[in-house]
Coordinates of C-alpha atoms and ligand atoms in Angstrom, one line a residue:
M78 CA 34.3 3.6 -31.1
S79 CA 34.9 5.7 -28.1
Q80 CA 37.6 7.0 -25.5
Y81 CA 35.0 7.1 -22.9
W82 CA 34.7 3.6 -22.6
S83 CA 35.2 0.6 -20.3
P84 CA 38.6 -0.9 -21.9
F85 CA 36.8 -4.2 -22.8
V86 CA 33.6 -3.1 -24.8
H87 CA 35.7 -2.7 -27.2
T88 CA 36.1 -5.7 -27.5
L89 CA 32.6 -6.9 -26.9
T90 CA 30.4 -8.7 -30.9
P91 CA 26.9 -8.2 -29.1
Y92 CA 23.7 -10.7 -30.2
V93 CA 21.8 -9.6 -33.1
P94 CA 18.0 -10.9 -32.7
G95 CA 16.1 -10.7 -35.1
E96 CA 14.6 -7.7 -36.4
Q97 CA 10.9 -6.4 -35.7
P98 CA 10.1 -4.0 -38.3
K99 CA 7.4 -1.6 -38.7
L100 CA 5.7 -2.5 -41.7
P101 CA 1.9 -3.1 -42.1
N102 CA 1.1 -5.4 -43.8
L103 CA 4.4 -8.1 -43.0
V104 CA 4.3 -11.7 -42.5
K105 CA 6.6 -12.2 -39.6
L106 CA 7.9 -15.3 -39.3
N107 CA 11.6 -14.6 -38.7
T108 CA 11.8 -14.8 -34.7
N109 CA 9.4 -17.5 -33.1
E110 CA 6.9 -15.0 -31.1
N111 CA 4.0 -17.4 -31.0
P112 CA 1.3 -16.8 -34.2
Y113 CA -1.8 -16.5 -31.6
P114 CA -2.4 -14.2 -28.6
P115 CA -1.7 -15.2 -25.0
S116 CA -4.6 -17.0 -22.6
P117 CA -7.8 -13.8 -21.8
R118 CA -6.3 -15.0 -18.7
V119 CA -3.7 -13.1 -18.3
I120 CA -4.8 -10.0 -20.0
A121 CA -8.2 -10.4 -17.6
A122 CA -5.4 -10.6 -14.9
I123 CA -3.0 -7.8 -16.1
Q124 CA -6.5 -4.9 -15.5
E125 CA -6.8 -6.4 -12.2
E126 CA -3.6 -5.8 -11.4
L127 CA -4.0 -2.0 -12.6
G128 CA -7.2 -1.6 -11.4
N129 CA -8.9 1.4 -12.5
D130 CA -6.4 4.0 -11.5
G131 CA -3.5 1.8 -11.7
A132 CA -3.1 2.6 -8.0
A133 CA -0.8 -0.6 -7.9
L134 CA 2.1 1.3 -10.0
R135 CA 3.3 4.0 -6.9
L136 CA 4.3 0.5 -5.5
Y137 CA 7.7 -1.7 -6.2
P138 CA 7.0 -5.7 -7.3
D139 CA 7.5 -8.0 -4.8
P140 CA 11.6 -8.4 -5.6
N141 CA 11.4 -12.3 -5.1
A142 CA 7.8 -12.4 -7.4
D143 CA 6.9 -15.6 -4.8
R144 CA 2.9 -15.6 -6.6
L145 CA 4.4 -16.2 -10.2
K146 CA 7.0 -18.5 -8.6
Q147 CA 5.1 -20.4 -6.5
A148 CA 2.5 -20.9 -9.9
I149 CA 5.7 -22.7 -12.0
A150 CA 5.6 -25.2 -8.9
D151 CA 2.0 -26.4 -9.4
H152 CA 2.3 -26.0 -12.9
F153 CA 4.8 -28.8 -12.8
A154 CA 3.3 -31.0 -9.3
E155 CA 3.2 -33.8 -11.3
F156 CA 7.4 -33.9 -11.0
G157 CA 7.3 -32.4 -7.5
I158 CA 9.2 -29.5 -8.7
S159 CA 8.8 -26.2 -4.9
R160 CA 9.0 -22.9 -5.3
T161 CA 12.5 -22.8 -4.1
Q162 CA 14.2 -25.1 -7.2
V163 CA 12.4 -21.7 -9.2
F164 CA 14.4 -18.8 -10.4
V165 CA 12.1 -16.4 -13.0
G166 CA 13.6 -13.4 -14.8
N167 CA 13.2 -10.7 -17.9
G168 CA 13.5 -13.2 -20.1
S169 CA 15.3 -16.3 -19.8
D170 CA 18.0 -14.2 -21.7
E171 CA 18.7 -12.8 -18.1
V172 CA 18.3 -16.3 -16.5
L173 CA 21.1 -17.9 -18.7
A174 CA 22.9 -14.4 -18.4
H175 CA 22.7 -15.5 -14.4
A176 CA 23.3 -18.7 -15.3
F177 CA 26.3 -18.2 -16.9
L178 CA 28.1 -16.0 -14.6
G179 CA 26.4 -17.5 -12.0
L180 CA 27.3 -21.2 -12.4
L181 CA 29.7 -21.6 -15.1
K182 CA 32.5 -19.7 -15.0
H183 CA 35.5 -22.4 -14.1
D184 CA 38.6 -22.4 -14.9
A185 CA 37.6 -25.4 -17.7
P186 CA 35.5 -25.3 -20.8
V187 CA 31.9 -24.8 -21.1
L188 CA 30.5 -27.2 -24.0
M189 CA 28.0 -26.7 -25.8
P190 CA 27.2 -27.3 -29.8
D191 CA 29.4 -25.3 -32.2
I192 CA 25.5 -24.7 -33.5
T193 CA 23.1 -23.0 -31.4
Y194 CA 21.1 -19.9 -29.6
S195 CA 23.7 -17.5 -30.7
F196 CA 23.9 -15.3 -27.4
Y197 CA 25.5 -18.5 -25.8
P198 CA 28.5 -17.1 -26.5
V199 CA 28.1 -13.7 -26.2
Y200 CA 27.3 -14.2 -22.9
C201 CA 31.6 -16.3 -22.3
E202 CA 32.4 -13.1 -23.9
L203 CA 30.8 -10.6 -21.9
Y204 CA 31.6 -12.4 -18.3
G205 CA 35.2 -14.0 -19.8
I206 CA 34.3 -17.2 -20.1
K207 CA 36.1 -19.6 -21.3
R208 CA 33.7 -21.7 -23.7
C209 CA 34.8 -25.0 -26.6
A210 CA 32.5 -25.9 -29.4
I211 CA 31.8 -29.1 -29.6
P212 CA 30.4 -30.1 -33.7
L213 CA 26.9 -31.3 -34.3
G214 CA 26.4 -34.8 -36.6
A215 CA 26.7 -34.9 -40.1
N216 CA 22.7 -35.6 -39.8
F217 CA 23.2 -31.9 -37.6
E218 CA 22.2 -34.2 -34.3
I219 CA 24.1 -33.4 -31.1
S220 CA 25.8 -36.8 -29.5
V221 CA 25.9 -37.2 -26.1
A222 CA 29.4 -38.9 -25.9
D223 CA 30.8 -36.0 -27.2
Y224 CA 30.6 -34.2 -24.3
A225 CA 33.2 -37.0 -22.7
R226 CA 35.7 -34.1 -22.1
E227 CA 37.1 -32.0 -19.3
N228 CA 35.1 -29.2 -19.0
G229 CA 33.1 -26.4 -16.8
G230 CA 29.3 -26.6 -16.8
I231 CA 27.6 -27.7 -20.4
I232 CA 24.7 -25.6 -22.0
I233 CA 22.4 -27.2 -25.5
A234 CA 19.4 -26.3 -26.2
N235 CA 16.7 -29.3 -26.6
P236 CA 15.5 -28.4 -29.1
N237 CA 18.5 -26.7 -30.8
A238 CA 17.5 -23.6 -32.4
P239 CA 18.2 -23.2 -35.1
T240 CA 18.2 -27.1 -36.3
G241 CA 14.6 -27.7 -34.3
L242 CA 16.1 -31.2 -32.9
A243 CA 15.5 -32.7 -30.1
L244 CA 17.0 -35.0 -28.3
A245 CA 14.7 -37.3 -26.1
S246 CA 15.2 -36.9 -21.8
T247 CA 17.3 -40.7 -21.7
D248 CA 20.1 -38.6 -24.2
I249 CA 20.2 -35.5 -21.0
E250 CA 19.1 -38.2 -18.3
R251 CA 23.0 -39.4 -19.6
L252 CA 24.2 -36.9 -20.0
V253 CA 23.6 -35.1 -16.5
A254 CA 24.5 -38.9 -14.9
A255 CA 28.2 -38.2 -16.6
H256 CA 29.0 -34.9 -15.2
R257 CA 28.1 -34.9 -12.1
D258 CA 31.0 -32.8 -11.4
S259 CA 29.3 -30.0 -13.6
V260 CA 26.2 -28.1 -14.3
V261 CA 24.5 -29.3 -17.2
V262 CA 21.8 -26.1 -18.5
I263 CA 19.7 -27.5 -21.0
D264 CA 17.9 -24.7 -22.4
E265 CA 14.2 -25.3 -23.2
A266 CA 12.5 -22.5 -24.9
Y267 CA 10.8 -24.3 -27.8
V268 CA 9.8 -27.8 -25.6
D269 CA 6.7 -27.8 -25.6
F270 CA 6.1 -27.9 -29.5
G271 CA 6.8 -31.8 -28.6
G272 CA 10.4 -32.0 -26.9
E273 CA 10.4 -34.1 -23.5
T274 CA 11.1 -31.5 -21.1
A275 CA 14.3 -32.4 -19.0
I276 CA 12.1 -31.7 -15.2
S277 CA 11.8 -34.8 -14.0
L278 CA 15.0 -35.9 -14.2
V279 CA 15.2 -32.3 -11.5
N280 CA 15.5 -34.1 -8.0
R281 CA 17.7 -36.8 -8.7
Y282 CA 20.1 -35.0 -10.4
P283 CA 21.1 -32.1 -8.8
N284 CA 23.4 -30.9 -11.3
L285 CA 21.1 -29.8 -13.7
L286 CA 19.3 -26.6 -14.5
I287 CA 16.7 -26.1 -16.6
I288 CA 15.6 -22.8 -18.1
R289 CA 12.5 -22.0 -20.5
T290 CA 10.7 -19.0 -21.4
L291 CA 6.7 -17.7 -21.8
S292 CA 8.1 -16.3 -24.8
K293 CA 7.4 -18.7 -27.1
S294 CA 4.3 -21.0 -26.3
H295 CA 3.0 -18.3 -24.4
A296 CA 2.6 -16.6 -26.4
L297 CA 4.2 -13.6 -24.1
A298 CA 7.4 -11.9 -25.9
G299 CA 6.5 -8.8 -25.3
L300 CA 6.5 -9.3 -21.3
R301 CA 10.2 -10.7 -21.0
I302 CA 9.6 -13.1 -18.8
G303 CA 11.7 -17.2 -17.9
Y304 CA 12.4 -19.0 -15.6
A305 CA 14.5 -21.7 -14.5
V306 CA 14.1 -25.0 -12.7
G307 CA 17.0 -27.1 -10.5
D308 CA 18.1 -27.6 -7.4
A309 CA 17.6 -25.0 -4.4
A310 CA 21.0 -24.7 -4.3
L311 CA 21.5 -23.9 -8.2
I312 CA 19.0 -22.2 -8.1
E313 CA 21.2 -19.6 -4.8
A314 CA 23.6 -18.7 -7.2
L315 CA 21.3 -17.2 -9.4
E316 CA 19.7 -15.2 -7.2
R317 CA 23.0 -13.7 -5.2
V318 CA 23.8 -13.1 -9.3
K319 CA 20.6 -10.7 -9.6
N320 CA 21.0 -9.2 -6.5
S321 CA 23.5 -8.0 -7.0
F322 CA 22.6 -6.2 -10.3
N323 CA 19.3 -5.9 -10.4
S324 CA 16.2 -6.8 -7.0
Y325 CA 13.5 -6.0 -9.5
P326 CA 13.5 -7.5 -12.4
L327 CA 9.7 -8.4 -12.8
D328 CA 7.8 -5.9 -13.0
R329 CA 4.1 -5.8 -11.1
V330 CA 2.2 -6.3 -14.9
A331 CA 4.5 -9.2 -15.4
I332 CA 3.9 -10.9 -12.8
A333 CA 0.0 -11.2 -12.7
G334 CA 0.2 -12.2 -16.3
A335 CA 2.7 -15.1 -16.0
S336 CA 0.9 -16.4 -13.1
A337 CA -2.1 -16.2 -15.2
A338 CA -0.2 -18.0 -17.9
M339 CA 1.3 -20.9 -16.1
Q340 CA -2.4 -21.9 -15.0
D341 CA -3.8 -21.7 -17.3
G342 CA -2.5 -25.2 -19.2
G343 CA -5.9 -25.6 -21.4
Y344 CA -4.9 -22.6 -23.3
L345 CA -1.3 -23.8 -23.3
E346 CA -2.5 -27.7 -24.8
T347 CA -4.6 -25.9 -27.0
T348 CA -2.7 -23.5 -29.1
R349 CA 0.9 -25.5 -29.0
R350 CA -1.2 -28.6 -30.6
A351 CA -2.5 -26.4 -33.0
V352 CA 1.0 -24.6 -33.6
M353 CA 1.8 -28.5 -34.0
K354 CA -0.8 -29.6 -36.9
S355 CA 0.3 -25.8 -39.3
R356 CA 4.1 -27.3 -38.4
E357 CA 2.8 -30.4 -40.0
R358 CA 1.7 -29.0 -43.4
L359 CA 4.2 -26.8 -43.2
V360 CA 6.8 -29.4 -44.2
S361 CA 5.0 -31.0 -46.2
D362 CA 3.8 -27.9 -48.3
L363 CA 7.3 -27.4 -47.9
A364 CA 8.6 -31.3 -49.4
T365 CA 6.7 -30.7 -52.0
L366 CA 8.7 -27.5 -53.5
G367 CA 11.3 -29.8 -53.3
F368 CA 13.0 -28.1 -49.8
D369 CA 14.3 -30.6 -47.6
V370 CA 13.0 -30.2 -44.1
L371 CA 15.1 -31.1 -40.4
P372 CA 12.0 -32.5 -39.2
S373 CA 11.1 -30.1 -36.2
A374 CA 10.0 -30.6 -32.7
A375 CA 10.0 -26.9 -32.4
N376 CA 7.4 -23.3 -33.2
F377 CA 10.0 -23.3 -36.5
I378 CA 11.1 -25.2 -39.2
F379 CA 14.4 -25.6 -41.0
A380 CA 15.1 -25.7 -44.4
R381 CA 17.1 -26.0 -47.5
H382 CA 16.5 -25.8 -51.5
P383 CA 19.1 -28.1 -53.4
R384 CA 18.6 -26.0 -56.2
H385 CA 18.5 -22.2 -54.5
D386 CA 20.5 -19.9 -52.8
G387 CA 19.4 -20.0 -48.7
G388 CA 20.2 -15.9 -48.2
E389 CA 18.7 -14.8 -52.0
L390 CA 15.7 -17.1 -51.3
A391 CA 15.5 -14.7 -47.5
A392 CA 15.9 -11.8 -50.3
E393 CA 12.8 -13.0 -52.7
L394 CA 11.2 -13.8 -49.8
R395 CA 11.4 -10.4 -48.1
R396 CA 10.2 -8.4 -51.8
R397 CA 7.6 -10.4 -51.2
S398 CA 7.0 -8.7 -47.2
I399 CA 7.8 -11.4 -45.4
I400 CA 11.0 -12.2 -43.7
V401 CA 12.5 -15.2 -42.6
R402 CA 15.4 -15.6 -40.9
H403 CA 18.7 -16.4 -42.5
F404 CA 22.0 -17.2 -40.4
K405 CA 25.9 -16.6 -42.6
Q406 CA 26.6 -19.4 -40.7
P407 CA 29.6 -22.0 -42.1
R408 CA 27.0 -25.6 -42.7
I409 CA 23.5 -23.3 -41.9
D410 CA 24.2 -20.4 -45.1
Q411 CA 22.2 -22.5 -47.5
F412 CA 19.0 -22.9 -44.9
L413 CA 16.0 -20.3 -43.5
R414 CA 14.8 -20.4 -40.3
I415 CA 10.6 -20.2 -40.4
T416 CA 8.3 -19.9 -38.1
V417 CA 5.2 -21.6 -37.5
G418 CA 2.3 -18.4 -37.6
T419 CA -0.5 -19.2 -38.7
D420 CA -2.2 -21.5 -41.1
T421 CA -3.1 -18.5 -42.8
Q422 CA 0.9 -17.0 -42.8
C423 CA 1.9 -20.4 -43.6
G424 CA -0.3 -19.9 -46.5
V425 CA 0.8 -17.3 -47.2
L426 CA 4.7 -18.0 -47.1
V427 CA 4.1 -21.4 -48.9
D428 CA 2.4 -20.5 -51.9
A429 CA 5.9 -17.1 -52.5
L430 CA 8.2 -19.9 -52.3
R431 CA 6.3 -21.8 -55.0
S432 CA 6.3 -18.5 -57.5
I433 CA 10.5 -18.2 -56.5
V434 CA 11.9 -21.8 -56.6
G435 CA 8.6 -23.5 -59.8
Ligands
LIG7 C1 14.0 -17.2 -27.9 C2 15.2 -17.7 -27.3 C3 15.5 -17.8 -25.9 C4 15.0 -16.8 -25.3 O1 13.6 -15.6 -24.9 P1 13.2 -15.2 -23.7 O2 12.9 -15.2 -22.6 O3 12.2 -13.7 -25.1 O4 14.5 -14.5 -23.5 C5 16.5 -18.5 -25.2 N1 16.6 -19.7 -25.9 C6 16.6 -19.4 -27.1 C7 16.8 -21.3 -27.5 C8 15.7 -19.0 -27.9 O5 15.0 -19.3 -29.0

């Protein structure tokens, strides 16, 4: 605490990201990173951008990152997405922040599930946005009917985090159709691992904004790229906020690497299939050990053991150099959120859990 702070800073409770310990031989299954490296084309594009002497870095990057926006539009060509319907930012966390300020700050509260990505309430607090948490159902499911109330916008992660449960795009369509006077933001951070994208609805619903990241399915958490797809008028709001905050959120290396990643659809397909296959194996191994595992459409699973406390399990795993995520939050404090690693990493985890619960 300091007398020098702007007064409202005293009221902030910042988001706490999963830890990034610098220990050797750690089995790191706590922040949903991809266990595989990014596409080799990403590395080649970054090397090309840098050249022999890195002279390109003297110059500012393209403030609009048009090359990347075009690569994203091309990636979604089947849905008729154009470059003016794409916004890019420094990680989807930044895109989300701009969406909260530019599209979700109204007199009525923004609606969100009570259990969801814990950054959403943090943005509400930062920007002074009213919010209303809608409880998940008995099986942690989202029911779109529960959102039938006055609101200044709706945000849902699909698949949801940390549960991993997905809504069908028909449910998303019911939601956007029922709330044509509000913006509905769908955070599709994990959709490539088995969810159903709502990007196909963008050209029919001018109130729908989809937010995505290259951190998970494209294995580029370290490069920091996120994007939004929606009606050009929604994108214009995000551009206004962005250009009132930071004109150059994506550097030259990120623009080059991310553009190459979006162009390598084959690599995305191979790696996401590998992750989903490992997930099915992990789910069945944990079920054999007596865990209840929620049906996951993400690159993580959410599981609890009926006879072992979630916090204690996480601590036991840590003693064995395996880290997973545990949330000390009502209703989910018995669960572990476990990132799907390689089969080798999953095997180490399952062996450790067998020795703990067995
Ligand atoms: C990981 C994650 C993000 C943030 O991703 P970045 O692009 O790395 O900032 C956003 N939403 C959800 C639900 C996530 O899990």
